[in-house]
Short mmCIF file of C-alpha atoms in Angstrom, two decimals:
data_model
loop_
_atom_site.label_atom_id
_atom_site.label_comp_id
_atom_site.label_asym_id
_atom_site.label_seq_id
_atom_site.Cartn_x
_atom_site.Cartn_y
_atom_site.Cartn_z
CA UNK Q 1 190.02 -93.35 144.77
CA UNK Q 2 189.14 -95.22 141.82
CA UNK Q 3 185.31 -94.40 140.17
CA UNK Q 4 183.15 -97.87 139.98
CA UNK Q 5 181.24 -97.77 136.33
CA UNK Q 6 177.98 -99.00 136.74
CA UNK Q 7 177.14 -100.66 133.02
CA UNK Q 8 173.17 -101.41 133.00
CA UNK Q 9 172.60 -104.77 132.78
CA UNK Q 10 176.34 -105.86 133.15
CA UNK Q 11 175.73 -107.30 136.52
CA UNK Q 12 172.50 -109.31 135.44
CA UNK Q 13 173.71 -110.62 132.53
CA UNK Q 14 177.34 -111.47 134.72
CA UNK Q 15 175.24 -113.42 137.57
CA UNK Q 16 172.71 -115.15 134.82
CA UNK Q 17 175.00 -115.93 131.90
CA UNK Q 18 178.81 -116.15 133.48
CA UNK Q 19 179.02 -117.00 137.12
CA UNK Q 20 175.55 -119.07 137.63
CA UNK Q 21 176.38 -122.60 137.80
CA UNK Q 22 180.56 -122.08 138.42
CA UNK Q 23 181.77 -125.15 140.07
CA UNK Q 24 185.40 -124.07 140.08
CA UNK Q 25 188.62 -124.15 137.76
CA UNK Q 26 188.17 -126.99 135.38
CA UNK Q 27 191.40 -129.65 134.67
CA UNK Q 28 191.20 -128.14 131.20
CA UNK Q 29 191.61 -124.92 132.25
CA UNK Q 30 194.61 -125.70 134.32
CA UNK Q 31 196.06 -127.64 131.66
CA UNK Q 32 195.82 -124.64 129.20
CA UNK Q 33 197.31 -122.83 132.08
CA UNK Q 34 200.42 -125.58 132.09
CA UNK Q 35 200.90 -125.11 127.85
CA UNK Q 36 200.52 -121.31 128.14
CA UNK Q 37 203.58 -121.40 131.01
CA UNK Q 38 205.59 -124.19 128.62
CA UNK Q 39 205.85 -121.87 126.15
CA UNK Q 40 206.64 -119.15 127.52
CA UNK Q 41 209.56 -120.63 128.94
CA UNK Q 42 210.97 -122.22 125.48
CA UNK Q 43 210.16 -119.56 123.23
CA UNK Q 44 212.10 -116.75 124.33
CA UNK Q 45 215.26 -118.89 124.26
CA UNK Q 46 214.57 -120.39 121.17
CA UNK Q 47 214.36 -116.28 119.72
CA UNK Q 48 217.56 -115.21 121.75
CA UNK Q 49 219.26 -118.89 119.79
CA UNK Q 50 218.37 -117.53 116.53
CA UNK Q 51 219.41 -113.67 117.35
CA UNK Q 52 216.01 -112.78 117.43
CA UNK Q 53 214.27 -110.08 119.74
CA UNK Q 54 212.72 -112.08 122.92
CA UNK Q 55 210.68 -108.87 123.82
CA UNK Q 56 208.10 -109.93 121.62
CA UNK Q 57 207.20 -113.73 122.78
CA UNK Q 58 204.85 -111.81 125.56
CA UNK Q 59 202.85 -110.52 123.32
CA UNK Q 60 203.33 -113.32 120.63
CA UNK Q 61 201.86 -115.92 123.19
CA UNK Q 62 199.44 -113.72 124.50
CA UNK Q 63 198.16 -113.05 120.66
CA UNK Q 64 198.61 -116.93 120.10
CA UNK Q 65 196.13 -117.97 122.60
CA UNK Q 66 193.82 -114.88 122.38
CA UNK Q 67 193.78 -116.11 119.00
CA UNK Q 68 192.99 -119.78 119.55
CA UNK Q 69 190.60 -119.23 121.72
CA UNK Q 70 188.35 -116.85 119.38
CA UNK Q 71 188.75 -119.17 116.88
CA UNK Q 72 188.38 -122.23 118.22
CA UNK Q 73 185.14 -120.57 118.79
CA UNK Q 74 183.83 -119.14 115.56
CA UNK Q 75 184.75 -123.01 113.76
CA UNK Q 76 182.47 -124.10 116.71
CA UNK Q 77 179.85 -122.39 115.21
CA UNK Q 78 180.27 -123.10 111.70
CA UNK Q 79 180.50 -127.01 113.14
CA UNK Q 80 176.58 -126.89 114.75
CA UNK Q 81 175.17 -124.13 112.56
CA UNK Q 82 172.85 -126.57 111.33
CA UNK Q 83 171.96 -126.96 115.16
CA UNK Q 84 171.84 -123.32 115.34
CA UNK Q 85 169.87 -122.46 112.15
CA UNK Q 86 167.11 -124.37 111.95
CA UNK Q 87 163.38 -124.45 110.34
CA UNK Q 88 160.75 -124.45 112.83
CA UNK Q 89 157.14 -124.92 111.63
CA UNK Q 90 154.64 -121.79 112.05
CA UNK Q 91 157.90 -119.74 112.86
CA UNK Q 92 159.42 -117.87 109.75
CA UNK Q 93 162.24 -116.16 111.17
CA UNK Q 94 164.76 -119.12 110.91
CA UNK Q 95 167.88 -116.67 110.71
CA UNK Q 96 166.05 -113.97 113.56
CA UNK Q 97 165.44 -116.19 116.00
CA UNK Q 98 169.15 -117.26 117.17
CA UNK Q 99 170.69 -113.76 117.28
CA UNK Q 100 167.76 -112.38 120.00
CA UNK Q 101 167.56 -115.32 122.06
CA UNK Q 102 170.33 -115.85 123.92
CA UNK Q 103 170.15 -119.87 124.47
CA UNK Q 104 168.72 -120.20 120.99
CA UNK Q 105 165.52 -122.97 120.43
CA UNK Q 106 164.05 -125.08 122.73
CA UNK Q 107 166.41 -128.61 122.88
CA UNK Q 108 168.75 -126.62 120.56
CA UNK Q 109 172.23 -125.39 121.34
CA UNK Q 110 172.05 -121.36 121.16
CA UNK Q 111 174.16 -118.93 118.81
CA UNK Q 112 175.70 -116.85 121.98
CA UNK Q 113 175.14 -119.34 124.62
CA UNK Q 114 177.45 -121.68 122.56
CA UNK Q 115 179.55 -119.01 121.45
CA UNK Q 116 180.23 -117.74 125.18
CA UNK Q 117 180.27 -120.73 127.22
CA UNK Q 118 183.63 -122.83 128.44
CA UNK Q 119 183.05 -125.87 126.31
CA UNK Q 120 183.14 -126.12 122.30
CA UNK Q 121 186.33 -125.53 121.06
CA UNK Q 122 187.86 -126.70 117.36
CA UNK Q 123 191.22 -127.01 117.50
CA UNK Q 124 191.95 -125.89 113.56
CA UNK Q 125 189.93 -122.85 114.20
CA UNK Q 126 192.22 -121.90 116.92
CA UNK Q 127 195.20 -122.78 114.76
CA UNK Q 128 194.54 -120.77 112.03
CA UNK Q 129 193.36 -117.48 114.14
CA UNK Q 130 196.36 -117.56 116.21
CA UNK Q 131 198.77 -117.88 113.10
CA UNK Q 132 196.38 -114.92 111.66
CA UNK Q 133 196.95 -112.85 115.18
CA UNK Q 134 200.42 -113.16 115.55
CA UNK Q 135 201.36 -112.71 111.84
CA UNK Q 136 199.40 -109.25 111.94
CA UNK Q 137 201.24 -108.52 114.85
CA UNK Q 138 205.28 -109.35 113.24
CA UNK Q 139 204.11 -107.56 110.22
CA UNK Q 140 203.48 -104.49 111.76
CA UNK Q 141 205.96 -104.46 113.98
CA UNK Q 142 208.19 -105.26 110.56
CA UNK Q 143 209.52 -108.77 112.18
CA UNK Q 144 211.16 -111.87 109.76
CA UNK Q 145 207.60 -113.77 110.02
CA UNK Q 146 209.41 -117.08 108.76
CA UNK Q 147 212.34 -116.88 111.19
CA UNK Q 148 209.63 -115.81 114.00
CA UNK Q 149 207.31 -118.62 112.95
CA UNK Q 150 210.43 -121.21 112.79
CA UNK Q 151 210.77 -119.94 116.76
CA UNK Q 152 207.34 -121.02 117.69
CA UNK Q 153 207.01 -124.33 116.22
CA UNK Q 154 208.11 -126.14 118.87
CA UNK Q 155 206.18 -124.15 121.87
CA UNK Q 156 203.19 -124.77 119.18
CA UNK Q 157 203.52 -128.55 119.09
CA UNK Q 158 204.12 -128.93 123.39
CA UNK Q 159 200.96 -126.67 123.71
CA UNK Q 160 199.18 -128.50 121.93
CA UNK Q 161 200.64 -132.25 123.26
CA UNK Q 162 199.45 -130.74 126.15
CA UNK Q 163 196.08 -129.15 125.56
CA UNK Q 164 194.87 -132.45 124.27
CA UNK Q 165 195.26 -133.91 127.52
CA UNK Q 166 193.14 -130.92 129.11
CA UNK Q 167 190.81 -132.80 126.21
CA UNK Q 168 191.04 -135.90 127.84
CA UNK Q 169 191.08 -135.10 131.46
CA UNK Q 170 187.16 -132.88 130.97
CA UNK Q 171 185.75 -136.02 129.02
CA UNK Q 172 184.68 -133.03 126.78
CA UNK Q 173 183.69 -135.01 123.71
CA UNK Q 174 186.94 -134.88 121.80
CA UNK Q 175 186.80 -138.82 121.46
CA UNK Q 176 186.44 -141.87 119.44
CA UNK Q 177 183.51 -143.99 118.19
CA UNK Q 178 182.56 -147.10 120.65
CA UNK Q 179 185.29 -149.96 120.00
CA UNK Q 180 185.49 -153.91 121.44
CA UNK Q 181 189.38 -153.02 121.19
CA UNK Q 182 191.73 -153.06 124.45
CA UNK Q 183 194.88 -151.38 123.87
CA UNK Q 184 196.26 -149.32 126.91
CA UNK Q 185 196.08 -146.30 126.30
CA UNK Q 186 194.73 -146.30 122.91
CA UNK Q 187 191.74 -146.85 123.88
CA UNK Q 188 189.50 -145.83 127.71
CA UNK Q 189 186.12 -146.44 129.60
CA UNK Q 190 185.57 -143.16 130.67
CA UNK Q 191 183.82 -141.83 133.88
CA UNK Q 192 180.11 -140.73 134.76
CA UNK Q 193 180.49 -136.81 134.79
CA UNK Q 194 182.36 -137.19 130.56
CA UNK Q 195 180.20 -136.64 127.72
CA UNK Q 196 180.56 -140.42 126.87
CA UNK Q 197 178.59 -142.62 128.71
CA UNK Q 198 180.43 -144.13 131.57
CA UNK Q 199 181.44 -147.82 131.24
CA UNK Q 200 181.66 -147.29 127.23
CA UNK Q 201 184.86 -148.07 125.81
CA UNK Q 202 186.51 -146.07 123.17
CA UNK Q 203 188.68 -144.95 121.16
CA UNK Q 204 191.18 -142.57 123.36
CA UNK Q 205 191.83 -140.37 120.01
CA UNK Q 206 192.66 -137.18 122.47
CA UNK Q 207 195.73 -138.86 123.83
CA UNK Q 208 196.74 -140.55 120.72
CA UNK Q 209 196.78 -136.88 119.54
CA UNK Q 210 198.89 -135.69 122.07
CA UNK Q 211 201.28 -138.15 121.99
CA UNK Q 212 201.92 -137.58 118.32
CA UNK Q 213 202.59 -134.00 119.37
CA UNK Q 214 204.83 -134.57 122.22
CA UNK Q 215 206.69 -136.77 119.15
CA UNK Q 216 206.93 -133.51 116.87
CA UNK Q 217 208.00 -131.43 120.00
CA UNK Q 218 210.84 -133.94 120.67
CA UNK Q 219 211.44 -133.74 116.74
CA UNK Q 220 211.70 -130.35 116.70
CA UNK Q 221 213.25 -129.22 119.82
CA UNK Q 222 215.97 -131.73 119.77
CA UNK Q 223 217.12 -132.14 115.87
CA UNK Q 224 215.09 -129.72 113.45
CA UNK Q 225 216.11 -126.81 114.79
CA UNK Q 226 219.51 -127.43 114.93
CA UNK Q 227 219.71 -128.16 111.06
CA UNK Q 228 220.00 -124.99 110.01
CA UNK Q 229 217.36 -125.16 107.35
CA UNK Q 230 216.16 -122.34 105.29
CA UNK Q 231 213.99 -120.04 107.50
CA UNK Q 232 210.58 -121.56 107.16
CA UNK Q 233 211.12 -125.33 106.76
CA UNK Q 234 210.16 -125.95 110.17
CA UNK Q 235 207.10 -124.03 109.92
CA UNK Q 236 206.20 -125.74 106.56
CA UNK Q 237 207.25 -128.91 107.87
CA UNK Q 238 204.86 -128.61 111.13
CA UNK Q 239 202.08 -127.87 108.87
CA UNK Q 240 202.41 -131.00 106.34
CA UNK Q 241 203.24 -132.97 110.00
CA UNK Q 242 200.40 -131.45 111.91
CA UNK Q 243 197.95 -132.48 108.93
CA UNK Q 244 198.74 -135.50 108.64
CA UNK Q 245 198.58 -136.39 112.29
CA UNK Q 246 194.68 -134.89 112.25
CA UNK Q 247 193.89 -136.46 109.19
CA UNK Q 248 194.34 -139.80 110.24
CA UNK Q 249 193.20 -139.35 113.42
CA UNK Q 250 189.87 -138.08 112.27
CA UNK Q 251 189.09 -141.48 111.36
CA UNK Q 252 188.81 -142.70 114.56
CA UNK Q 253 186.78 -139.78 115.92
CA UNK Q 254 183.16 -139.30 116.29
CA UNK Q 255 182.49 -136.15 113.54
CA UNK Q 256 179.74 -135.00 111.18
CA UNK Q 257 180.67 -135.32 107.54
CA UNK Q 258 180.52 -132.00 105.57
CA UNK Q 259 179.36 -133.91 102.33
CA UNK Q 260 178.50 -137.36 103.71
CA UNK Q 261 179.38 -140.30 101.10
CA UNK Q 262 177.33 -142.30 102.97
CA UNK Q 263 174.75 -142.87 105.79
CA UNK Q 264 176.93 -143.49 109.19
CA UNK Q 265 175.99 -146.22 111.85
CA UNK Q 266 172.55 -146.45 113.68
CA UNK Q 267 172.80 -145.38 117.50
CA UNK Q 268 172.62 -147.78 120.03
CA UNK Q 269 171.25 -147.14 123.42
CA UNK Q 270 174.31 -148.44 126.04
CA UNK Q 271 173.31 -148.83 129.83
CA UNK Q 272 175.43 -145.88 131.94
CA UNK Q 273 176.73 -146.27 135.36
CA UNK Q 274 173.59 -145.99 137.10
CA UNK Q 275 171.91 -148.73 135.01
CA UNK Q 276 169.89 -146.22 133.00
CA UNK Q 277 170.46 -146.66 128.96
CA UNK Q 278 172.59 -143.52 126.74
CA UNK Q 279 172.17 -143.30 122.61
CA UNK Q 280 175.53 -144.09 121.77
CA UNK Q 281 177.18 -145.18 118.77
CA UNK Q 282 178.75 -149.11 119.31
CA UNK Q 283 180.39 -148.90 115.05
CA UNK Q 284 182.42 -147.49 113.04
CA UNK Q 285 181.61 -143.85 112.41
CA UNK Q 286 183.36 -142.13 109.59
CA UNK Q 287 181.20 -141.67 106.48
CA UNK Q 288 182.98 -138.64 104.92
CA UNK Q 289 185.43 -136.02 105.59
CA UNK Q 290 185.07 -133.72 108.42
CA UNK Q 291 185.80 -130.26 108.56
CA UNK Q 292 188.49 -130.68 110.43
CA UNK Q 293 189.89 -133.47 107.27
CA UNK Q 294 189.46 -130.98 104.99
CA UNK Q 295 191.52 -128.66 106.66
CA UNK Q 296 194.01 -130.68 107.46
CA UNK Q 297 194.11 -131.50 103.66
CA UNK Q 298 194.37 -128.01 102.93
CA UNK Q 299 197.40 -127.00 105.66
CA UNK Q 300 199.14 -130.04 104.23
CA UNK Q 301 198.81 -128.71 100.58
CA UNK Q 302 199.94 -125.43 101.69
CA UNK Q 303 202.93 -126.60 103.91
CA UNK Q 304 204.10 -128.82 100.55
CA UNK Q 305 203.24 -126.04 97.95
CA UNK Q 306 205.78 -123.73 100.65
CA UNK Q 307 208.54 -126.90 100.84
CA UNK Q 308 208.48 -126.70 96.86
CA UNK Q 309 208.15 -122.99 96.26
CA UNK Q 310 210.91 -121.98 98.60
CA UNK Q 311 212.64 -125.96 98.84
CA UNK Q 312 212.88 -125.85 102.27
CA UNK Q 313 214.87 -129.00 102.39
CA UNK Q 314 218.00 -127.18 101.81
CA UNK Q 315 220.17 -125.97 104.12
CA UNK Q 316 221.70 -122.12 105.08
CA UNK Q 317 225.35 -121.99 104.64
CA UNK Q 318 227.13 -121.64 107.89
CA UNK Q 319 228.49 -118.58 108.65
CA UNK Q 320 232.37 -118.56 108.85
#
């Protein structure tokens, strides 16, 4: 007979925090579901192809997404901490405040309510902890990181084709400024329940994304990796490819400057579907790199600086 542990306060905090307001699995969350089972199926072949040990792509994909998930969560943050952190007048403890109150300031997004809820997730935050997680893991397990990385870049880019469409699908925010453009699919009117106001249309950045992925996957699954290049290349050549790809399409997205260069559009208020009028921004947004730019900028340096260092563009001699 198994001994229930009675935590005080777990159930409270479960019922209040957690399950309150649970309307069911989310399209994103199946979707996350779908890239999770995609790579699990290529990777493990892709290992045994290269001679590698297939025992570890369990734990390599379970460390991958562990990993994107925490920090996809902790760039969140750092993205609204001005949100978070702020100065309130007659109240001095600016820095107090958001660590003892769960759902932070009045009208204000919360430290831990942000931190713990479903939605809020930056994709290079998630990229970077993941690599982090599952490098720790080949090192101590004394794996070839660059022949195991090689392995996973083309799982990486079909997860993440197909996680942007769990993007699109919620309407979670992950889209462009307001455009008079019609392009199918390049740009969408999306519905009531999205975070854009319905019968807006914009730019459809998520799936623009994940079509550019799906295009790296195909790359890489069906000619890179056959090329024999020097162990590495592919991983240096999916971070200089990956940058780029976010780079540009940060253009088109709606994101806070880190160091704006200059003031970005006035809002507009837009009527919704039920006739009442939404804030929304009708013009071009961009008005200095995001945080997301600058770390594309910086993957892409790094994936070049690897290229040079190591040149990656040559090739293995084939074994006799």
């Amino acid at each position: 007979m198994y001994k229930v542990i009675d935590i005080p306060g777990l159930v409270p905090f479960v019922q209040k925090y957690i399950s309150s307001g649970w309307e069911g699995i989310s399209t994103f969350s199946i979707l996350v579901v779908i890239a999770f089972l995609a790579a699990s199926y290529f990777l493990p072949k892709e290992l045994e192809r290269k001679h590698l040990d297939p025992t570890h792509a369990d734990w390599l994909l379970i460390l991958g997404v562990f990993g994107t998930f925490v920090g996809a969560k902790v760039f969140f943050i750092f993205e609204i901490w001005d949100q978070v952190f702020v100065d309130t007048p007659g109240f001095d403890g600016k820095y107090l405040y958001p660590l003892t109150h769960f759902d932070g300031f009045p009208g204000r997004p919360g430290l831990w309510s942000s931190l713990f809820s479903g939605s809020g997730l930056v994709f290079y935050g998630g990229f970077l902890f993941g690599i982090l997680f599952i490098s720790l893991y080949m090192i101590q397990n004394k794996l070839d990181v660059k022949a195991y990385l090689d392995a996973a870049v083309p799982s990486m880019a079909l997860g993440y084709a197909i996680g942007r469409l769990g993007c699109f699908v919620s309407g979670d925010g992950c889209y462009g400024f307001a455009t008079h453009a019609d392009i199918p699919l390049l740009t969408f009117t999306y519905w009531p329940t999205s975070a854009v106001p319905s019968g807006v249309p914009v730019w459809n950045t998520p799936v623009m994304e994940s079509a550019i992925s799906f295009l790296f996957f195909i790359y890489f699954q069906k000619w890179a990796r056959f090329q024999n290049f020097k162990r590495f290349s592919l991983g240096a050549q999916y971070l200089v490819l990956h940058g780029l790809a976010r780079l540009g399409i940060e253009f088109l997205r709606v994101n806070k400057a880190v160091i704006p260069f200059f003031d970005p559009p006035v809002q507009s208020n837009i009527p919704g579907a039920s006739g009442e009028t939404t804030t929304f921004l009708n013009g071009y947004y961009w008005h200095g790199f995001s945080q997301s730019q600058y770390v594309s900028i910086a993957i892409i340096l790094v994936g070049i600086y690897f290229v040079v260092k190591w040149k990656l563009w040559k090739k293995e001699p084939v074994p006799a």
